[in-house]
XYZ file of C-alpha atoms in Angstrom:
176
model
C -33.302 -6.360 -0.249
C -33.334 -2.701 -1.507
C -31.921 -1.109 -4.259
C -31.009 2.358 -5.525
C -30.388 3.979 -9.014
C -26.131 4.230 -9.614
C -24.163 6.339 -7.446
C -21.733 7.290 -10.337
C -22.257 10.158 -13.485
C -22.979 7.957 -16.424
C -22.870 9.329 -19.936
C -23.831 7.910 -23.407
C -22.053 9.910 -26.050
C -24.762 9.855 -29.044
C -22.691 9.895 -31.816
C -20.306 6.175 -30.502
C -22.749 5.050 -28.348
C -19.934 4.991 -25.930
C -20.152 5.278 -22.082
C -18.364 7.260 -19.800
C -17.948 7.754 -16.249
C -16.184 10.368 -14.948
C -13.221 10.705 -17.101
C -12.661 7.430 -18.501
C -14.618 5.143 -20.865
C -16.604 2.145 -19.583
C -18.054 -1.087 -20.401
C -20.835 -2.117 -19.310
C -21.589 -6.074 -18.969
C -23.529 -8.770 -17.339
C -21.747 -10.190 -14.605
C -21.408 -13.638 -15.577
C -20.615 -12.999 -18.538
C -17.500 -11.230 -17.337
C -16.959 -13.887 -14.606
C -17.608 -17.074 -17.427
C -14.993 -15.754 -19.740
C -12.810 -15.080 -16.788
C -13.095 -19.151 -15.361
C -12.818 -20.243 -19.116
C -9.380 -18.224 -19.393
C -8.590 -19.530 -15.699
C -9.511 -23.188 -17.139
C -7.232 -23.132 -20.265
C -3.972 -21.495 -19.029
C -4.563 -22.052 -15.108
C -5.123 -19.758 -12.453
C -1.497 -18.929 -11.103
C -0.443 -17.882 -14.734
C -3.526 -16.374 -14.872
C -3.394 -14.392 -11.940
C 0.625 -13.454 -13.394
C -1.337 -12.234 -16.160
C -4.091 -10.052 -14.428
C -1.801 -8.203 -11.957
C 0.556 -6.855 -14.396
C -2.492 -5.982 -16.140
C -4.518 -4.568 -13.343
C -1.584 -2.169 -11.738
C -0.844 -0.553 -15.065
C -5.128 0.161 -15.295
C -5.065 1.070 -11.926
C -2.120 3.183 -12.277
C -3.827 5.304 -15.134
C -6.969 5.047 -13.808
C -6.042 6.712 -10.786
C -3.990 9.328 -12.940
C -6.779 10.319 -15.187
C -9.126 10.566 -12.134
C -6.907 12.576 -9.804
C -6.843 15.008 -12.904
C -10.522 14.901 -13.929
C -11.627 15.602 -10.030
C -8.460 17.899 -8.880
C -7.869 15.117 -5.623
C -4.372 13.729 -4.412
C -3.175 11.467 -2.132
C -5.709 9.748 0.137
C -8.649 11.097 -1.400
C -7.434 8.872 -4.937
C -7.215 5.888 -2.900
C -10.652 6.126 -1.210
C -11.931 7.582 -4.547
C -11.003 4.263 -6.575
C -12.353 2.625 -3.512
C -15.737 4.099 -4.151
C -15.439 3.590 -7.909
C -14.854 0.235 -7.749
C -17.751 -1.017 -4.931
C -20.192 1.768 -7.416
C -19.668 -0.433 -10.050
C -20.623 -3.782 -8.989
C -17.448 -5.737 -8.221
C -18.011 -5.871 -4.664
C -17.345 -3.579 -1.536
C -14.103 -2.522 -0.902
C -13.314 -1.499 2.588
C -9.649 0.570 2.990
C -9.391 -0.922 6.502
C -5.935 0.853 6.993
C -3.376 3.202 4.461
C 0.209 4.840 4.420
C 0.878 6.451 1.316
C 4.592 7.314 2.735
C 4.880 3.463 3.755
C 3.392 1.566 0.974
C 1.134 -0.157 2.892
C -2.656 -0.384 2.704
C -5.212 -3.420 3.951
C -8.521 -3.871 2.258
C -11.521 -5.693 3.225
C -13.619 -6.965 0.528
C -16.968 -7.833 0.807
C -19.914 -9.272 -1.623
C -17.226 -10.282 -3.868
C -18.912 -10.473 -7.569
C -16.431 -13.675 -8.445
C -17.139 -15.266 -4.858
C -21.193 -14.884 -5.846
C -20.140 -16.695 -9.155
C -17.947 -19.387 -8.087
C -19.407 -20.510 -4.240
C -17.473 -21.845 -1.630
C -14.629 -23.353 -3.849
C -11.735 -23.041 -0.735
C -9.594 -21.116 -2.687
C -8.531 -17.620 -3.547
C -10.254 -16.725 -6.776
C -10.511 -12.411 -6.323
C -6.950 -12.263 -7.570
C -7.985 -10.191 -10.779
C -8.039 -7.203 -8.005
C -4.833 -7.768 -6.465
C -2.124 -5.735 -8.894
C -5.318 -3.351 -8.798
C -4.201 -1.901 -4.970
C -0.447 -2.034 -5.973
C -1.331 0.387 -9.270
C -2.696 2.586 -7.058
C -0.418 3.019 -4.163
C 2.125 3.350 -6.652
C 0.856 5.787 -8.730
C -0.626 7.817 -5.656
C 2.798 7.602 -4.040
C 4.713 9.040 -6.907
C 2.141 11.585 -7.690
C 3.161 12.936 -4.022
C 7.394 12.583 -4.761
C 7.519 8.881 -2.071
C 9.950 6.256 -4.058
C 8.220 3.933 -2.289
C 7.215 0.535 -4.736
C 4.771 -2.071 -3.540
C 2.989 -5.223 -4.259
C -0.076 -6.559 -3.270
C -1.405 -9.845 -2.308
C -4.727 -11.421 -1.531
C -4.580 -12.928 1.903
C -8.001 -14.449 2.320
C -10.890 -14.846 0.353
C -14.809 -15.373 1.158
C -14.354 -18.253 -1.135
C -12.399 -20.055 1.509
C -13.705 -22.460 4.288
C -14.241 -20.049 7.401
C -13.878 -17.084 5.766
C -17.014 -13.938 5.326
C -14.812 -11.470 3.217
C -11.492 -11.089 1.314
C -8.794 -8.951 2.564
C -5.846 -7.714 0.766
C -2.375 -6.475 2.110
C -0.563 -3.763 -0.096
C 3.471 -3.613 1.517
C 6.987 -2.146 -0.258
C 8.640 -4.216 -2.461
């Protein structure tokens, strides 16, 4: 295995202590930490309401986030999508793969591979990379509106790496 210093601008402001990346503010955590707190949650209230929970959650960050970075790099369109693409696969959650996209449409497939939640949970035979799924929707709406389409969509994880005969997670982005 090789490895390589980030692939993202990382600042520390000296004054907070705070860390940014490109135009927005991050955290930065272990991943099981992020993943234990996440099963705990899933444990308590169970994973469909769960999932409820984290897609109305993840389109509206998505949404901004792909606002605030469209502004911050001067990119519309396709380039946003790919962008967030990059972001997210940069920062550790896995690699994300836009297999195919129509802006105009509302439709988008993505592959995801080296899932960090598959790593932490094994071969379970179940979906459990839904805390990405309102993530594609945020952005195809935002994206679309930025570029005057009406177009609304939703997103839904099809397969998952955590599954019997399954090597990656795909997701399917179509209008509502």
């Amino acid at each position: 295995m090789s490895y390589h210093s980030p692939e993202m601008p990382i600042q520390v402001d000296d004054e907070t202590g705070v860390w940014t990346t490109d135009a927005l503010p991050m955290l930065y955590v272990p991943r099981h930490f992020f993943v234990n707190n996440h099963m705990g949650i899933e444990e308590e209230i169970g994973a469909e309401k769960y999932a409820d929970i984290l897609y109305r959650a993840g389109y509206k960050s998505a949404y901004y986030w792909c606002e605030k970075e469209a502004e911050a790099h001067g990119i519309s369109g396709e380039a946003v999508f790919e962008h967030y693409m990059k972001r997210l696969s940069q920062r550790g959650w896995g690699f994300f793969i836009t297999e195919s996209l129509d802006l105009e449409a509302g439709t988008a497939r993505v592959r995801l591979e080296n899932s960090a939640f598959v790593y932490q949970y094994g071969n379970v035979n179940r979906k459990v990379d839904y805390m990405f799924t309102g993530w594609f929707a945020g952005a195809m709406d935002q994206i679309a509106q930025s570029l005057g389409y009406t177009v609304k969509t939703q997103a839904e994880q099809t397969q998952c790496a955590a599954e019997e005969g399954c090597d990656y997670g795909i997701f399917e982005v179509s209008p509502l």
